[in-house]
Coordinates of C-alpha atoms in Angstrom, one line a residue:
Chain Z
X108 CA 25.9 12.2 -41.2
X109 CA 23.6 12.4 -38.4
X110 CA 22.8 9.3 -36.3
X111 CA 18.8 9.7 -37.6
X112 CA 20.1 9.3 -41.1
X113 CA 21.6 6.0 -40.5
X114 CA 18.8 4.2 -38.6
X115 CA 15.4 2.9 -39.4
X116 CA 12.6 4.7 -39.0
X117 CA 11.1 4.1 -35.6
X118 CA 7.8 6.3 -35.6
X119 CA 6.6 9.2 -33.6
X120 CA 4.0 11.1 -32.2
X121 CA 2.6 13.5 -34.6
X122 CA 2.5 16.2 -32.2
X123 CA 3.1 16.9 -28.1
X124 CA -0.5 17.0 -27.4
X125 CA -0.6 13.3 -28.7
X126 CA 2.2 12.4 -26.6
X127 CA 0.8 14.0 -23.7
X128 CA -2.5 11.9 -24.1
X129 CA -0.3 8.7 -24.5
X130 CA 1.6 9.5 -21.5
X131 CA -1.4 10.0 -19.2
X132 CA -2.8 7.0 -20.8
X133 CA 0.1 5.1 -19.3
X134 CA 0.3 6.7 -16.0
X135 CA -3.5 6.5 -15.1
X136 CA -4.1 2.9 -14.9
X137 CA -6.1 0.4 -12.4
X138 CA -3.8 1.4 -9.5
X139 CA -5.4 5.0 -9.9
X140 CA -9.0 3.6 -9.3
X141 CA -8.4 0.8 -7.0
X142 CA -5.3 1.4 -5.1
X143 CA -5.1 5.4 -4.4
X144 CA -8.4 5.8 -2.5
X145 CA -7.6 3.1 0.0
X146 CA -3.9 4.1 0.6
X147 CA -5.4 7.4 1.2
X148 CA -8.1 6.5 3.7
X149 CA -5.6 4.1 5.5
X150 CA -2.8 6.7 5.8
X151 CA -4.3 9.6 7.5
X152 CA -7.6 10.5 5.3
X153 CA -7.3 14.0 4.3
X154 CA -3.8 14.5 6.3
X155 CA -2.6 12.2 3.7
X156 CA -2.8 14.8 1.0
X157 CA 0.3 16.7 2.7
X158 CA 2.8 13.9 2.4
X159 CA 1.1 13.0 -1.2
X160 CA 1.8 16.4 -2.5
X161 CA 5.0 16.6 -0.9
X162 CA 6.1 13.1 -2.7
X163 CA 4.6 14.1 -6.0
X164 CA 6.6 17.5 -6.0
X165 CA 10.0 16.1 -4.7
X166 CA 9.8 12.5 -6.0
X167 CA 7.2 11.7 -8.6
X168 CA 7.6 15.0 -11.0
X169 CA 11.6 14.8 -10.8
X170 CA 11.7 11.4 -11.4
X171 CA 9.3 11.7 -14.5
X172 CA 11.3 14.3 -15.7
X173 CA 14.5 12.1 -15.3
X174 CA 12.7 9.4 -17.9
X175 CA 11.7 12.1 -20.1
X176 CA 15.2 13.4 -20.4
X177 CA 16.8 10.2 -21.0
X178 CA 14.6 9.1 -23.6
X179 CA 14.5 12.5 -25.3
X180 CA 18.0 13.3 -25.3
X181 CA 19.2 9.7 -26.2
X182 CA 16.3 9.0 -28.5
X183 CA 16.0 5.1 -28.3
X184 CA 14.2 2.3 -26.6
X185 CA 15.0 2.2 -23.0
X186 CA 18.1 -0.4 -23.6
X187 CA 19.2 2.0 -26.7
X188 CA 18.8 5.2 -24.4
X189 CA 21.0 3.7 -21.9
X190 CA 23.3 2.3 -24.1
X191 CA 23.7 5.8 -25.7
X192 CA 24.0 7.3 -22.1
X193 CA 26.8 5.0 -21.1
X194 CA 28.4 1.7 -22.6
X195 CA 27.9 -0.3 -19.3
X196 CA 24.2 0.9 -18.9
X197 CA 22.6 -1.1 -21.3
X198 CA 21.3 -4.0 -19.1
X199 CA 19.3 -1.5 -17.1
X200 CA 17.2 -1.0 -20.3
X201 CA 16.8 -4.7 -20.8
X202 CA 15.7 -5.1 -16.9
X203 CA 12.9 -2.8 -17.7
X204 CA 12.0 -4.3 -20.7
X205 CA 12.0 -7.7 -19.1
X206 CA 9.7 -6.3 -16.2
X207 CA 7.3 -4.8 -18.9
X208 CA 7.0 -7.9 -20.8
X209 CA 6.1 -9.5 -17.4
X210 CA 3.3 -7.0 -16.5
X211 CA 1.7 -6.9 -19.7
X212 CA 1.3 -10.8 -19.5
X213 CA -1.0 -10.4 -16.4
X214 CA -2.3 -7.0 -17.0
X215 CA -4.1 -8.1 -20.0
X216 CA -6.0 -10.7 -17.6
X217 CA -7.5 -7.8 -15.5
X218 CA -8.6 -6.1 -18.5
X219 CA -10.5 -9.3 -19.8
X220 CA -12.4 -9.7 -16.3
X221 CA -13.3 -5.7 -16.4
X222 CA -14.5 -6.3 -19.7
X223 CA -16.6 -9.4 -19.0
X224 CA -17.9 -7.7 -15.7
X225 CA -19.0 -4.9 -17.9
X226 CA -21.5 -7.2 -19.1
X227 CA -22.3 -8.8 -16.0
X228 CA -23.5 -5.5 -14.7
X229 CA -26.5 -5.3 -17.2
X230 CA -27.8 -8.2 -15.3
X231 CA -26.1 -8.5 -12.1
X232 CA -24.9 -12.0 -13.1
X233 CA -23.2 -12.4 -9.5
X234 CA -26.6 -12.2 -7.5
X235 CA -26.2 -11.7 -3.9
X236 CA -22.8 -13.3 -3.5
X237 CA -20.2 -11.3 -5.5
X238 CA -17.3 -12.9 -3.9
X239 CA -18.5 -16.5 -4.1
X240 CA -19.5 -15.5 -7.9
X241 CA -15.9 -14.2 -8.6
X242 CA -13.8 -17.1 -7.1
X243 CA -16.3 -19.7 -7.8
X244 CA -18.6 -19.4 -11.0
X245 CA -16.4 -16.9 -13.0
X246 CA -12.6 -17.5 -12.1
X247 CA -13.4 -21.2 -10.8
X248 CA -10.3 -20.6 -8.6
X249 CA -9.2 -24.1 -7.2
X250 CA -6.3 -24.5 -4.5
X251 CA -3.1 -22.3 -5.1
X252 CA -1.1 -23.9 -7.8
X253 CA -0.3 -23.7 -11.3
X254 CA -3.3 -25.5 -13.3
X255 CA -3.7 -26.1 -16.9
X256 CA -7.2 -26.4 -16.7
X257 CA -8.7 -23.6 -18.9
X258 CA -11.6 -21.3 -18.0
X259 CA -13.3 -20.4 -21.2
X260 CA -15.3 -17.6 -19.5
X261 CA -11.7 -15.8 -18.9
X262 CA -9.7 -17.4 -21.6
X263 CA -11.6 -16.2 -24.6
X264 CA -12.1 -12.5 -23.4
X265 CA -8.4 -12.8 -22.8
X266 CA -7.6 -13.7 -26.3
X267 CA -10.0 -11.0 -27.6
X268 CA -8.1 -8.4 -25.5
X269 CA -4.7 -9.7 -26.9
X270 CA -6.0 -9.4 -30.8
X271 CA -7.2 -5.8 -30.2
X272 CA -4.2 -4.8 -28.3
X273 CA -1.8 -6.6 -31.0
X274 CA -3.7 -4.6 -33.8
X275 CA -3.0 -1.3 -31.8
X276 CA 0.6 -2.3 -31.7
X277 CA 1.2 -3.3 -35.1
X278 CA -1.0 0.0 -36.2
X279 CA 2.2 1.8 -34.9
X280 CA 3.1 4.6 -32.7
X281 CA 1.0 7.2 -34.2
X282 CA -1.7 5.4 -35.9
X283 CA -2.1 2.8 -33.1
X284 CA -0.9 4.0 -29.7
X285 CA -1.3 8.0 -30.4
X286 CA -4.8 7.5 -31.9
X287 CA -5.9 5.1 -29.2
X288 CA -5.0 7.3 -26.5
X289 CA -6.5 10.4 -28.0
X290 CA -9.7 8.7 -28.3
X291 CA -9.7 6.6 -24.9
X292 CA -8.4 9.2 -22.3
X293 CA -11.1 11.8 -23.0
X294 CA -13.9 8.9 -23.1
X295 CA -12.3 7.7 -19.9
X296 CA -12.1 11.0 -18.1
X297 CA -16.1 11.6 -19.2
X298 CA -16.8 8.2 -18.5
X299 CA -15.3 8.4 -14.7
X300 CA -16.8 11.9 -14.2
X301 CA -20.5 10.4 -15.3
X302 CA -19.5 7.8 -12.4
X303 CA -18.6 10.1 -9.7
X304 CA -21.4 12.3 -10.5
X305 CA -23.8 9.3 -10.0
X306 CA -21.8 7.9 -6.9
X307 CA -22.4 11.4 -5.5
X308 CA -26.2 11.3 -5.5
X309 CA -26.4 8.1 -3.8
X310 CA -27.5 8.2 -0.1
X311 CA -24.8 7.8 2.2
X312 CA -22.1 9.3 -0.3
X313 CA -21.3 12.1 2.1
X314 CA -20.1 9.6 4.9
X315 CA -18.0 8.1 2.5
X316 CA -16.2 11.4 1.6
X317 CA -16.1 12.4 5.3
X318 CA -14.2 8.9 6.1
X319 CA -12.0 9.4 3.2
X320 CA -11.1 13.2 3.8
X321 CA -11.4 13.6 7.7
X322 CA -7.8 14.3 8.6
X323 CA -6.0 12.4 11.1
X324 CA -3.0 14.7 11.6
X325 CA -1.1 12.4 14.1
X326 CA -0.8 9.9 11.1
X327 CA 1.8 12.5 9.9
X328 CA 4.1 11.6 12.6
X329 CA 4.2 7.8 11.3
X330 CA 7.0 7.0 9.1
X331 CA 4.9 4.2 7.3
X332 CA 2.2 7.0 6.1
X333 CA 5.2 9.0 4.5
X334 CA 6.4 5.7 2.6
X335 CA 3.1 5.1 1.8
X336 CA 2.4 8.5 -0.2
X337 CA 6.1 8.2 -1.9
X338 CA 5.1 4.5 -3.0
X339 CA 1.7 5.4 -4.5
X340 CA 3.3 8.3 -6.1
X341 CA 6.0 6.1 -7.5
X342 CA 3.8 3.2 -8.7
X343 CA 0.9 5.4 -10.2
X344 CA 3.3 7.6 -12.4
X345 CA 4.9 5.0 -14.7
X346 CA 8.1 5.9 -13.8
X347 CA 11.2 3.8 -13.6
X348 CA 10.4 1.0 -16.0
X349 CA 10.8 2.4 -19.4
X350 CA 7.4 3.9 -20.4
X351 CA 8.2 7.3 -20.2
X352 CA 11.7 6.8 -21.7
X353 CA 10.3 5.1 -24.8
X354 CA 7.6 7.4 -25.3
X355 CA 9.6 10.6 -24.7
X356 CA 12.0 9.3 -27.6
X357 CA 9.0 9.6 -30.0
X358 CA 8.6 13.5 -29.3
X359 CA 9.9 16.2 -31.8
X360 CA 13.7 17.3 -30.3
X361 CA 12.8 20.6 -29.6
X362 CA 9.8 20.0 -27.5
X363 CA 9.2 21.5 -24.0
X364 CA 9.3 18.4 -22.0
X365 CA 9.5 19.8 -18.5
X366 CA 6.2 21.4 -19.4
X367 CA 4.7 18.5 -20.7
X368 CA 5.9 16.5 -17.5
X369 CA 3.9 18.7 -15.1
X370 CA 0.6 18.3 -17.3
X371 CA 1.1 14.3 -17.2
X372 CA 2.0 14.2 -13.4
X373 CA -1.0 16.8 -12.1
X374 CA -3.3 14.9 -14.6
X375 CA -2.5 11.8 -13.2
X376 CA -2.7 13.0 -9.5
X377 CA -6.0 14.6 -10.6
X378 CA -7.5 11.6 -11.9
X379 CA -6.5 9.8 -8.6
X380 CA -8.5 12.3 -6.9
X381 CA -11.5 11.8 -8.9
X382 CA -11.4 8.3 -8.2
X383 CA -11.1 8.6 -4.7
X384 CA -14.0 10.9 -4.4
X385 CA -16.0 8.2 -6.9
X386 CA -14.9 5.3 -5.1
X387 CA -15.6 6.5 -1.3
X388 CA -19.1 8.3 -2.2
X389 CA -19.8 4.7 -3.5
X390 CA -18.5 2.9 -0.5
X391 CA -20.5 5.3 1.6
X392 CA -23.4 4.4 0.1
X393 CA -22.5 0.6 0.4
X394 CA -22.1 1.0 4.3
X395 CA -25.3 2.5 4.8
X396 CA -27.2 0.1 2.7
X397 CA -25.4 -2.7 4.8
X398 CA -26.1 -0.6 8.2
X399 CA -22.4 -0.5 9.1
X400 CA -19.4 2.0 9.1
X401 CA -17.4 2.8 6.0
X402 CA -14.4 0.9 7.9
X403 CA -15.9 -2.2 7.5
X404 CA -16.5 -2.3 3.7
X405 CA -13.4 -0.3 2.7
X406 CA -10.9 -2.4 0.9
X407 CA -8.6 -2.0 -2.4
X408 CA -7.6 -3.8 -5.6
X409 CA -9.4 -6.7 -6.7
X410 CA -11.7 -6.9 -3.7
X411 CA -12.7 -3.5 -4.6
X412 CA -13.3 -3.9 -8.1
X413 CA -14.6 -7.3 -8.4
X414 CA -16.6 -7.8 -4.6
X415 CA -17.3 -4.5 -3.3
X416 CA -18.4 -2.6 -6.4
X417 CA -20.7 -5.7 -7.7
X418 CA -22.5 -5.4 -3.9
X419 CA -23.0 -1.7 -4.7
X420 CA -24.1 -2.1 -8.1
X421 CA -26.9 -4.4 -6.8
X422 CA -27.7 -2.1 -4.1
X423 CA -27.8 1.5 -5.9
X424 CA -30.5 3.1 -7.8
X425 CA -29.2 3.0 -11.3
X426 CA -26.6 0.6 -10.2
X427 CA -26.6 -1.2 -14.0
X428 CA -25.2 2.3 -15.2
X429 CA -22.6 2.7 -12.3
X430 CA -21.6 -0.8 -13.1
X431 CA -21.0 -0.2 -16.9
X432 CA -19.3 3.2 -16.2
X433 CA -16.9 1.6 -13.6
X434 CA -15.8 -1.3 -15.5
X435 CA -15.8 0.2 -18.6
X436 CA -13.5 2.9 -17.3
X437 CA -11.3 0.0 -15.9
X438 CA -10.8 -1.4 -19.3
X439 CA -10.0 2.1 -20.8
X440 CA -7.6 2.8 -18.3
X441 CA -6.1 -0.7 -18.7
X442 CA -5.7 -0.8 -22.2
X443 CA -3.9 2.5 -22.3
X444 CA -1.5 1.4 -19.9
X445 CA -1.2 -2.1 -21.4
X446 CA 0.0 -0.7 -24.8
X447 CA 2.2 1.4 -22.9
X448 CA 4.0 -1.2 -21.5
X449 CA 4.1 -3.7 -24.5
X450 CA 5.6 -0.5 -26.5
X451 CA 8.5 -0.8 -24.1
X452 CA 9.4 -4.1 -25.2
X453 CA 8.6 -3.8 -29.0
X454 CA 10.4 -0.7 -29.3
X455 CA 13.5 -2.4 -27.5
X456 CA 13.3 -5.5 -29.9
X457 CA 12.7 -3.2 -33.0
X458 CA 15.9 -1.1 -32.1
X459 CA 18.1 -4.2 -31.0
X460 CA 17.3 -6.5 -34.0
X461 CA 16.1 -3.9 -36.8
X462 CA 12.9 -5.6 -37.1
X463 CA 9.7 -3.9 -38.9
X464 CA 7.1 -2.8 -36.7
X465 CA 4.8 -5.8 -37.6
X466 CA 7.5 -8.3 -37.0
X467 CA 8.7 -6.9 -33.7
X468 CA 4.9 -6.5 -32.6
X469 CA 4.2 -10.2 -33.3
X470 CA 7.6 -11.6 -31.8
X471 CA 6.7 -9.6 -28.6
X472 CA 3.2 -10.0 -28.8
X473 CA 2.2 -13.7 -29.5
X474 CA 4.5 -15.2 -26.9
X475 CA 3.1 -12.7 -24.6
X476 CA -0.4 -13.5 -25.5
X477 CA 0.4 -17.4 -25.3
X478 CA 1.9 -16.8 -22.1
X479 CA -0.9 -15.0 -20.5
X480 CA -3.6 -17.3 -21.8
X481 CA -1.9 -20.4 -20.2
X482 CA -0.9 -18.9 -17.4
X483 CA -4.1 -16.5 -16.5
X484 CA -6.9 -18.2 -18.4
X485 CA -7.0 -21.1 -15.9
X486 CA -8.4 -21.9 -12.5
X487 CA -5.1 -20.8 -11.2
X488 CA -4.9 -17.6 -13.1
X489 CA -6.0 -15.3 -9.9
X490 CA -3.1 -16.8 -7.8
X491 CA -0.2 -16.3 -10.5
X492 CA -1.6 -12.7 -10.8
X493 CA -1.3 -12.2 -7.1
X494 CA 2.0 -13.3 -6.8
X495 CA 3.6 -12.0 -9.8
X496 CA 2.1 -8.6 -9.3
X497 CA 3.3 -8.3 -5.9
X498 CA 6.8 -9.4 -6.6
X499 CA 7.3 -7.6 -9.6
X500 CA 6.0 -4.3 -8.6
X501 CA 8.4 -4.7 -5.4
X502 CA 11.7 -6.5 -6.4
X503 CA 11.4 -5.4 -10.1
X504 CA 10.2 -2.0 -10.8
X505 CA 11.2 -0.5 -7.2
X506 CA 14.5 -2.2 -7.3
X507 CA 15.4 -1.2 -11.0
X508 CA 14.3 2.5 -10.4
X509 CA 16.5 2.6 -7.2
X510 CA 19.5 0.9 -9.0
X511 CA 19.2 2.9 -12.2
X512 CA 18.7 6.1 -10.4
X513 CA 21.8 5.7 -8.5
X514 CA 23.8 4.4 -11.0
X515 CA 23.1 7.2 -13.4
X516 CA 23.8 9.9 -10.6
X517 CA 26.7 8.4 -9.0
X518 CA 28.6 5.8 -11.5
X519 CA 27.5 6.9 -15.0
X520 CA 27.3 10.5 -13.8
X521 CA 24.7 11.5 -16.4
X522 CA 21.9 13.8 -14.6
X523 CA 23.7 17.0 -15.2
X524 CA 23.8 16.1 -19.2
X525 CA 19.9 15.4 -18.8
X526 CA 19.4 18.5 -16.9
X527 CA 21.0 20.6 -19.4
X528 CA 19.0 18.6 -22.0
X529 CA 15.7 19.4 -20.3
X530 CA 16.4 22.8 -19.7
X531 CA 17.2 23.8 -23.3
X532 CA 13.7 23.9 -24.2
X533 CA 11.8 23.3 -21.1
X534 CA 9.4 26.1 -19.9
X535 CA 10.0 25.0 -16.2
X536 CA 13.9 25.6 -15.4
X537 CA 15.4 22.6 -13.5
X538 CA 18.0 23.8 -10.9
X539 CA 20.6 22.1 -8.9
X540 CA 17.8 21.0 -6.5
X541 CA 16.6 18.6 -9.1
X542 CA 19.8 16.7 -9.4
X543 CA 19.7 16.7 -5.6
X544 CA 16.3 15.1 -5.6
X545 CA 17.1 12.6 -8.4
X546 CA 20.5 11.6 -7.1
X547 CA 19.9 11.5 -3.2
X548 CA 16.3 12.2 -1.6
X549 CA 14.3 10.1 -4.1
X550 CA 16.6 7.0 -4.2
X551 CA 16.9 7.2 -0.4
X552 CA 13.4 7.2 0.4
X553 CA 12.7 4.3 -2.4
X554 CA 15.7 2.5 -0.8
X555 CA 13.8 2.7 2.6
X556 CA 10.8 1.4 1.0
X557 CA 12.4 -1.6 -0.7
X558 CA 14.4 -2.3 2.5
X559 CA 10.9 -2.7 4.4
X560 CA 9.6 -4.7 1.7
X561 CA 12.6 -7.2 1.6
X562 CA 12.4 -7.6 5.3
X563 CA 8.5 -7.8 5.2
X564 CA 8.3 -10.4 2.5
X565 CA 11.3 -12.5 4.2
X566 CA 9.7 -12.4 7.6
X567 CA 6.3 -13.5 6.5
X568 CA 5.7 -15.3 3.1
X569 CA 3.1 -13.4 1.1
X570 CA -0.2 -14.4 1.6
X571 CA 0.7 -17.8 3.0
X572 CA 1.3 -19.3 -0.6
X573 CA 3.2 -22.5 -0.9
X574 CA 7.0 -21.7 -0.8
X575 CA 7.8 -23.3 -4.1
X576 CA 4.9 -20.7 -5.8
X577 CA 6.6 -17.7 -3.9
X578 CA 10.1 -19.1 -4.9
X579 CA 9.2 -19.6 -8.5
X580 CA 6.5 -16.7 -9.4
X581 CA 7.9 -14.3 -6.9
X582 CA 11.7 -14.3 -5.8
X583 CA 12.6 -16.3 -9.0
X584 CA 11.1 -14.4 -11.5
X585 CA 12.2 -11.2 -10.1
X586 CA 15.6 -12.7 -10.4
X587 CA 15.1 -14.1 -13.8
X588 CA 14.5 -10.7 -15.4
X589 CA 17.8 -9.2 -14.1
X590 CA 19.5 -12.3 -15.4
X591 CA 17.8 -12.2 -18.7
X592 CA 18.6 -8.5 -19.1
X593 CA 22.4 -9.2 -18.4
X594 CA 22.3 -11.9 -21.2
X595 CA 20.4 -9.8 -23.7
X596 CA 22.8 -6.8 -23.1
X597 CA 25.7 -9.0 -24.3
X598 CA 23.9 -9.6 -27.8
X599 CA 25.7 -7.2 -30.0
X600 CA 23.6 -4.4 -31.7
X601 CA 23.3 -4.1 -35.8
X602 CA 25.8 -2.8 -37.6
X603 CA 23.3 0.1 -38.7
X604 CA 22.4 1.2 -35.3
X605 CA 24.5 4.5 -34.0
X606 CA 25.4 4.0 -30.2
X607 CA 26.6 7.3 -30.1
X608 CA 24.8 10.1 -28.1
X609 CA 22.7 11.8 -30.7
X610 CA 22.5 15.3 -29.2
X611 CA 26.1 16.7 -30.5
X612 CA 25.1 15.8 -34.2
X613 CA 21.9 17.2 -34.0
X614 CA 23.0 20.5 -32.5
X615 CA 25.5 20.5 -35.1
X616 CA 22.8 20.0 -37.8
X617 CA 21.1 22.8 -36.3
X618 CA 24.0 25.5 -36.6
X619 CA 24.1 24.4 -40.1
X620 CA 20.7 24.9 -40.8
X621 CA 20.7 28.5 -39.4
Chain O
X1187 CA -19.0 16.2 6.4
X1188 CA -16.9 17.8 8.9
X1189 CA -15.3 20.9 8.4
X1190 CA -12.1 19.2 8.4
X1191 CA -13.0 17.0 5.6
X1192 CA -14.3 19.9 3.3
X1193 CA -11.3 21.6 4.0
X1194 CA -8.8 18.9 3.2
X1195 CA -11.2 18.0 0.2
X1196 CA -10.8 21.6 -1.1
X1197 CA -7.1 21.6 -0.5
X1198 CA -6.7 18.4 -2.5
X1199 CA -8.5 19.8 -5.5
X1200 CA -7.1 23.2 -5.4
X1201 CA -3.8 21.8 -5.3
X1202 CA -4.3 18.8 -7.8
X1203 CA -6.8 20.3 -10.4
X1204 CA -5.2 23.7 -10.2
X1205 CA -2.0 22.5 -10.6
X1206 CA -3.3 20.5 -13.9
X1207 CA -4.9 24.0 -14.9
X1208 CA -1.8 26.0 -14.5
X1209 CA 0.4 23.0 -16.0
X1210 CA -2.0 23.6 -19.1
X1211 CA -2.1 27.2 -19.1
X1212 CA 1.8 27.0 -19.1
X1213 CA 2.3 24.7 -22.2
X1214 CA -0.5 26.3 -24.1
X1215 CA 1.4 29.7 -24.2
X1216 CA 2.8 30.6 -27.4
X1217 CA 6.6 30.1 -27.7
X1218 CA 8.7 31.3 -30.6
X1219 CA 9.8 28.1 -32.4
X1220 CA 13.5 27.4 -31.3
X1221 CA 16.1 27.7 -34.1
X1222 CA 16.9 24.4 -36.1
X1223 CA 13.7 23.0 -35.1
X1224 CA 12.6 20.5 -37.6
X1225 CA 9.2 18.9 -38.3
X1226 CA 8.7 15.6 -36.0
X1227 CA 8.5 13.2 -38.6
X1228 CA 11.3 14.6 -40.4
X1229 CA 13.4 13.5 -37.5
X1230 CA 12.2 10.5 -36.3
X1231 CA 10.8 9.3 -39.9
X1232 CA 7.5 7.5 -40.9
X1233 CA 7.4 4.2 -39.4
X1234 CA 8.5 1.7 -41.6
X1235 CA 6.0 -1.7 -41.6

């Protein structure tokens, strides 16, 4: 009897094409649009392309393939896949699941903001003070702290985002995630292409592109620039926190995963480049309109999206079109990423507790939505988001990635097995070099980044927030997800769940079928 | 734009968009179905509600 015969149907993508769209949808997120352009600009401009490409090839793609290999070989959610890889590895999967739950809670808020701004673009509701409008009229942000004063203009869109996303999740892997991705990703690409074309025709666009691509070669001698490149690739590819493991478990067993991985990796980076061109063309226009240099207006993150872009929209010819395209793109990119992190949690809950798709979606989605609305739909939402995002990225995603890579390579010794699996049907053969990159080079670089982050955050409290906020929502939350993972991993699996590596049985079945 | 900026923009485009093109070409090539390969839904089953 094969393992697949004993288990509840988990669902699957109908084809490799759908899987690739879903994986691109997960990787291409808000960070591609609002983080990459500024990181590149700040770290050597055109010269940054060199460490960026090195990081993509030596760390990003190998790590992505590692995630694919784990999910595809062990055919389960992150905890089940790790459990099947090694009996002591399950907690790593739950650590990733807990991180994804936290990300989903705050990520939904940014999508809700972007959705509102899509409509604000129509009449440029921010007037001539986008920053004042964002923090005042729109978010109604008070002093840093945790407040329960709801902001209806944020809370209601957040409710709508959660309703829409939960419908997608309830529909399942193919009908929900697969179909959404197959529709949203081409629309996102088209939307962004139109945005870039519009931005390139703005006066001053060339100055923006010059600022972004003019190479500062001496930057290549700085460690920080290389660290920034590896960090950008790592955070941008959705690797190391369960998404790619989960998605890969929904793909047919004899699928070329290495070829698929290259498509996803290059599509993600190709989109980042497109975003860089669009964003800096627009910033070039903004600098020209303000009679200043690009250096004065270049920014990233929330400041870029909700302060700089509204200013650009107000000044630019066809600004309304640019606004709708930009914020619409943020919504599309955000939704496909949000459903991917939610799927990590839903898939794990389904596997562990043998719940139906609807049951697991509700068991995960309703608490996440409530927490999201209570914590992010209030006057303190922007502070909660800022702190949680900062800490969970660094001491959640980055830490679990380093720990899992080191444990899988040096303690559980599973990289050779995963490599053999990927090479079986892969169109791009992985040599011993891949194991070296996964087991030594990539974790060492990530460890270096992590150590720098720990030192920085201990020496200088993040953004001068009160210590109790950083202690609870920052360090405390990052620690709590580890504790939660250890506890849940002690809960026994249901009797019907096979904890064996499914590969030997599947290969035996193939022999019989021949 | 300065020459250096144009060159680096082209380098980035060639590597990233060219890499995507090559990757797509690679997976679009017809390959023989591996022996024992089964329909995907037969492996993981239709999703239970």
